[in-house]
Coordinates of C-alpha atoms in Angstrom, one line a residue:
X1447 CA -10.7 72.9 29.8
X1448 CA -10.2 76.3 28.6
X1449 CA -8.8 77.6 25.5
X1450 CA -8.7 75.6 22.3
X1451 CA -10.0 71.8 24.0
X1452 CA -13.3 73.7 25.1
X1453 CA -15.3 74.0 21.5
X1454 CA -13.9 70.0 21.3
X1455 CA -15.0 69.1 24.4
X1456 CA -18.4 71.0 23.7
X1457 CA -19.0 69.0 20.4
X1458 CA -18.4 65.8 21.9
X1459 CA -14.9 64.9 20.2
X1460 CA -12.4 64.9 22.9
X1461 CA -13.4 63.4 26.7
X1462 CA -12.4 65.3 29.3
X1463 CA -10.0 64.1 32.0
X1464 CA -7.8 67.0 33.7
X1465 CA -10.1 66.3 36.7
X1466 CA -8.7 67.9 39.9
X1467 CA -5.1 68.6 38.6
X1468 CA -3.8 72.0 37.6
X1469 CA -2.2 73.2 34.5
X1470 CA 0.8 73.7 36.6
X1471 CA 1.2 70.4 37.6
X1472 CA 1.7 68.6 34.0
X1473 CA 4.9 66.7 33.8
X1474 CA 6.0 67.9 30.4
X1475 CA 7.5 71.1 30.5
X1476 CA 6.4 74.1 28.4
X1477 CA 3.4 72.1 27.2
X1478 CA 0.2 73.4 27.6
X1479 CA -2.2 70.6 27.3
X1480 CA -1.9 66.6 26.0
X1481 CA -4.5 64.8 24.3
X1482 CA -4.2 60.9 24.2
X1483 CA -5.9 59.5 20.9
X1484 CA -6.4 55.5 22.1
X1485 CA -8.3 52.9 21.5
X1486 CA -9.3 49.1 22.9
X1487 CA -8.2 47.6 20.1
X1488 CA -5.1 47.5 17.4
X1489 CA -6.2 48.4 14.2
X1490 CA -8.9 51.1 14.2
X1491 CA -7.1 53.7 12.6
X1492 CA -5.7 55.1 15.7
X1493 CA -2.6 56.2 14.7
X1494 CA -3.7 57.6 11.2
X1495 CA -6.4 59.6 13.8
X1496 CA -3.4 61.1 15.9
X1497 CA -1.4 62.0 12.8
X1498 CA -4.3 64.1 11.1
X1499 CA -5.3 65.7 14.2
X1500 CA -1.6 67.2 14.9
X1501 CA -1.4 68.2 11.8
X1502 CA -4.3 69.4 11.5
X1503 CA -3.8 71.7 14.5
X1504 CA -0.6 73.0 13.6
X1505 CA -1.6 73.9 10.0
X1506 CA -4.8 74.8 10.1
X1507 CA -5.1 76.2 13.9
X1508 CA -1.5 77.5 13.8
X1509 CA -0.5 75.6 16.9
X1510 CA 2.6 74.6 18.0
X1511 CA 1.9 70.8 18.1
X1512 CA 3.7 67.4 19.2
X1513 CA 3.2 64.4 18.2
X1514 CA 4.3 61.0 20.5
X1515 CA 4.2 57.4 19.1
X1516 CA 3.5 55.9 22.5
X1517 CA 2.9 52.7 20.4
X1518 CA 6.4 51.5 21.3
X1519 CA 5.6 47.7 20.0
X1520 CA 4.1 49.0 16.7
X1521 CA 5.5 52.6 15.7
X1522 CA 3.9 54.0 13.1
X1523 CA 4.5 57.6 13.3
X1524 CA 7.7 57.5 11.7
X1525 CA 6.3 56.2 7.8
X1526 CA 3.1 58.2 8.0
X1527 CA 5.1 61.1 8.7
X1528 CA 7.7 60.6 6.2
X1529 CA 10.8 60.5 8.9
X1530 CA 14.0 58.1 8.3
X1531 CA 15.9 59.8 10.4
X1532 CA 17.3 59.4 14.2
X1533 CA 16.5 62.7 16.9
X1534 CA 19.8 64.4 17.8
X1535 CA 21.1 64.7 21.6
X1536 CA 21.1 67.9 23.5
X1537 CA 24.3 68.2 25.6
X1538 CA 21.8 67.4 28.6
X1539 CA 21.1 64.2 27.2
X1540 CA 17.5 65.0 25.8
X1541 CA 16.2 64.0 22.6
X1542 CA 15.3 66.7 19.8
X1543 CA 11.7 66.0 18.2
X1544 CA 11.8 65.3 14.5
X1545 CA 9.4 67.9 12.9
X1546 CA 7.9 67.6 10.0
X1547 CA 4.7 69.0 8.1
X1548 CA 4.9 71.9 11.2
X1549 CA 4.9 68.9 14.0
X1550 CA 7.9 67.9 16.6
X1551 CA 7.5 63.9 16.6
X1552 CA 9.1 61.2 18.9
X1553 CA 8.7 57.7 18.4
X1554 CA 10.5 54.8 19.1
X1555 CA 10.3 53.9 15.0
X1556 CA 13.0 56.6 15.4
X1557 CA 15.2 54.7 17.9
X1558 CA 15.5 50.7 16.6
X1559 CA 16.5 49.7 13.0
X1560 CA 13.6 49.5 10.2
X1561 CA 11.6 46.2 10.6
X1562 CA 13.1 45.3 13.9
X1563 CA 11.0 42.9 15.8
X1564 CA 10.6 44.9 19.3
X1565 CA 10.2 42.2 22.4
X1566 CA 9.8 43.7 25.5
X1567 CA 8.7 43.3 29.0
X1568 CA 6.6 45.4 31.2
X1569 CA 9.4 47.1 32.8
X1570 CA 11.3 48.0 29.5
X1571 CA 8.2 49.2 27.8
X1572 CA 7.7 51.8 30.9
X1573 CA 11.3 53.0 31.0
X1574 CA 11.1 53.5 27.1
X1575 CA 7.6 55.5 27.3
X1576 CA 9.6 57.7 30.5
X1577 CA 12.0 58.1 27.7
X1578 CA 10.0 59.1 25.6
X1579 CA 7.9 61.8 27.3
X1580 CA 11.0 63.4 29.9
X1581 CA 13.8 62.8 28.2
X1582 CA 12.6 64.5 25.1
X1583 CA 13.2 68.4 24.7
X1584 CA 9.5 69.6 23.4
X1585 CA 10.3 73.0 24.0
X1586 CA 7.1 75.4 23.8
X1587 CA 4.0 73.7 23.1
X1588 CA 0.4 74.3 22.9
X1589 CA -0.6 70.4 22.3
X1590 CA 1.0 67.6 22.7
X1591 CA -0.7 64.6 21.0
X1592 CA -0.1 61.5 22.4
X1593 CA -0.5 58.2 19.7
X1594 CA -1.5 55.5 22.4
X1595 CA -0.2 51.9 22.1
X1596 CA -3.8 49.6 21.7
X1597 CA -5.7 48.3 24.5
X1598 CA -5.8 49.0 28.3
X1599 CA -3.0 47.5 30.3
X1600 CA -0.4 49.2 32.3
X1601 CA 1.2 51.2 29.7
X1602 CA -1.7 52.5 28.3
X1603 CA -2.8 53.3 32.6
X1604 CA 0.8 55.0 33.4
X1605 CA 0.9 57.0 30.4
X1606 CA -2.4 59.0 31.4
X1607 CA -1.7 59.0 34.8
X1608 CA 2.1 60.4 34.4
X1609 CA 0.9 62.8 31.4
X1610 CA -2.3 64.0 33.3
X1611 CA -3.8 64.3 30.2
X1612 CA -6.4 67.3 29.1
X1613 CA -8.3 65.3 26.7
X1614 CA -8.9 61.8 25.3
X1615 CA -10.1 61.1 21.9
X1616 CA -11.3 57.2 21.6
X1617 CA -11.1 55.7 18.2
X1618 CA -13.6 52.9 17.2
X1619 CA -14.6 51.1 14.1
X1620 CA -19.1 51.2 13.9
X1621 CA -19.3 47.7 15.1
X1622 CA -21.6 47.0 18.0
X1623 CA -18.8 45.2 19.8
X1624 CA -15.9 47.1 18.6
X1625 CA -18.6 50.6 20.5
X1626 CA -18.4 48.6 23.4
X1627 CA -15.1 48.4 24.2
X1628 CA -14.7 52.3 23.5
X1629 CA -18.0 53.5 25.1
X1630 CA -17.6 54.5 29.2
X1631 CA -18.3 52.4 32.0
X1632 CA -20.6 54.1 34.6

């Protein structure tokens, strides 16, 4: 990983995973690299993680930063980054990120009604997340960061593999069994 994700990778915060894929091929047009904050649990501080880190990068790093709530049952994006508001359309159908503190955000918080209960199945969850990554007009950007939905299932598997993500940052509480979810399998 060149550019900014190399001094991360060297310090140990963010796992590498572009793997054999080139820059070229990432599925987001005009942005650079994507970095998936996750976790193996709900609750960890995960999305408070991914919000700091974009803004972080954009203020502080003078980036031009994304932010995705990929946590489509539980967005949270929307309250910690003070939004109320719904993305307007692009006359190609595309959704305009929301920006606020120097960050373009996209979350589905920004799509259903305040307090909605959100009940989905597999398939709607994937066509939503599609939704959310492709039909969104990011425009120019240096890093996307991605807020992952909690645990490991399909979502969590498609969204990687579809973003082919730069970096990972795993979030864990200090517990001995909360490390063991997060640490790597060999």
């Amino acid at each position: 990983m060149k550019g900014f994700l190399g001094p991360l990778c060297r310090l140990g915060g963010i796992r590498g995973y572009s793997g054999t894929f080139k820059r070229s091929q990432l599925r987001l047009e005009g942005v650079k690299d994507v970095i998936a904050v996750a976790s193996g649990k709900g609750g960890v501080g995960k999305s408070t993680t991914a919000v700091n880190l974009a803004v972080a990068l954009a203020k502080n790093c003078q980036l031009k930063v994304g932010l995705l709530d990929a946590d489509v049952y539980g967005p949270s994006v929307p309250m910690m980054m003070k939004i109320d508001r719904k993305p307007d359309i692009t006359e190609d159908k595309k959704m305009i990120p929301i920006e606020n503190y120097g960050v373009k955000c996209m979350s589905m918080g920004f799509l259903v009604e305040k307090d909605a209960p959100i009940v989905w199945r597999g398939p709607m969850v994937m066509s939503a997340l599609a939704k959310m990554t492709r039909g969104v007009d990011w425009g120019n950007l240096d890093i996307l960061v991605v807020d992952m939905p909690p645990g490991t299932g399909d979502a969590q598997l498609t969204m990687t593999q579809n973003l082919q993500l730069s970096g990972a940052l795993i979030v864990s509480t200090p517990q001995d069994i909360a490390l063991m979810d997060a640490r790597p399998r060999s």
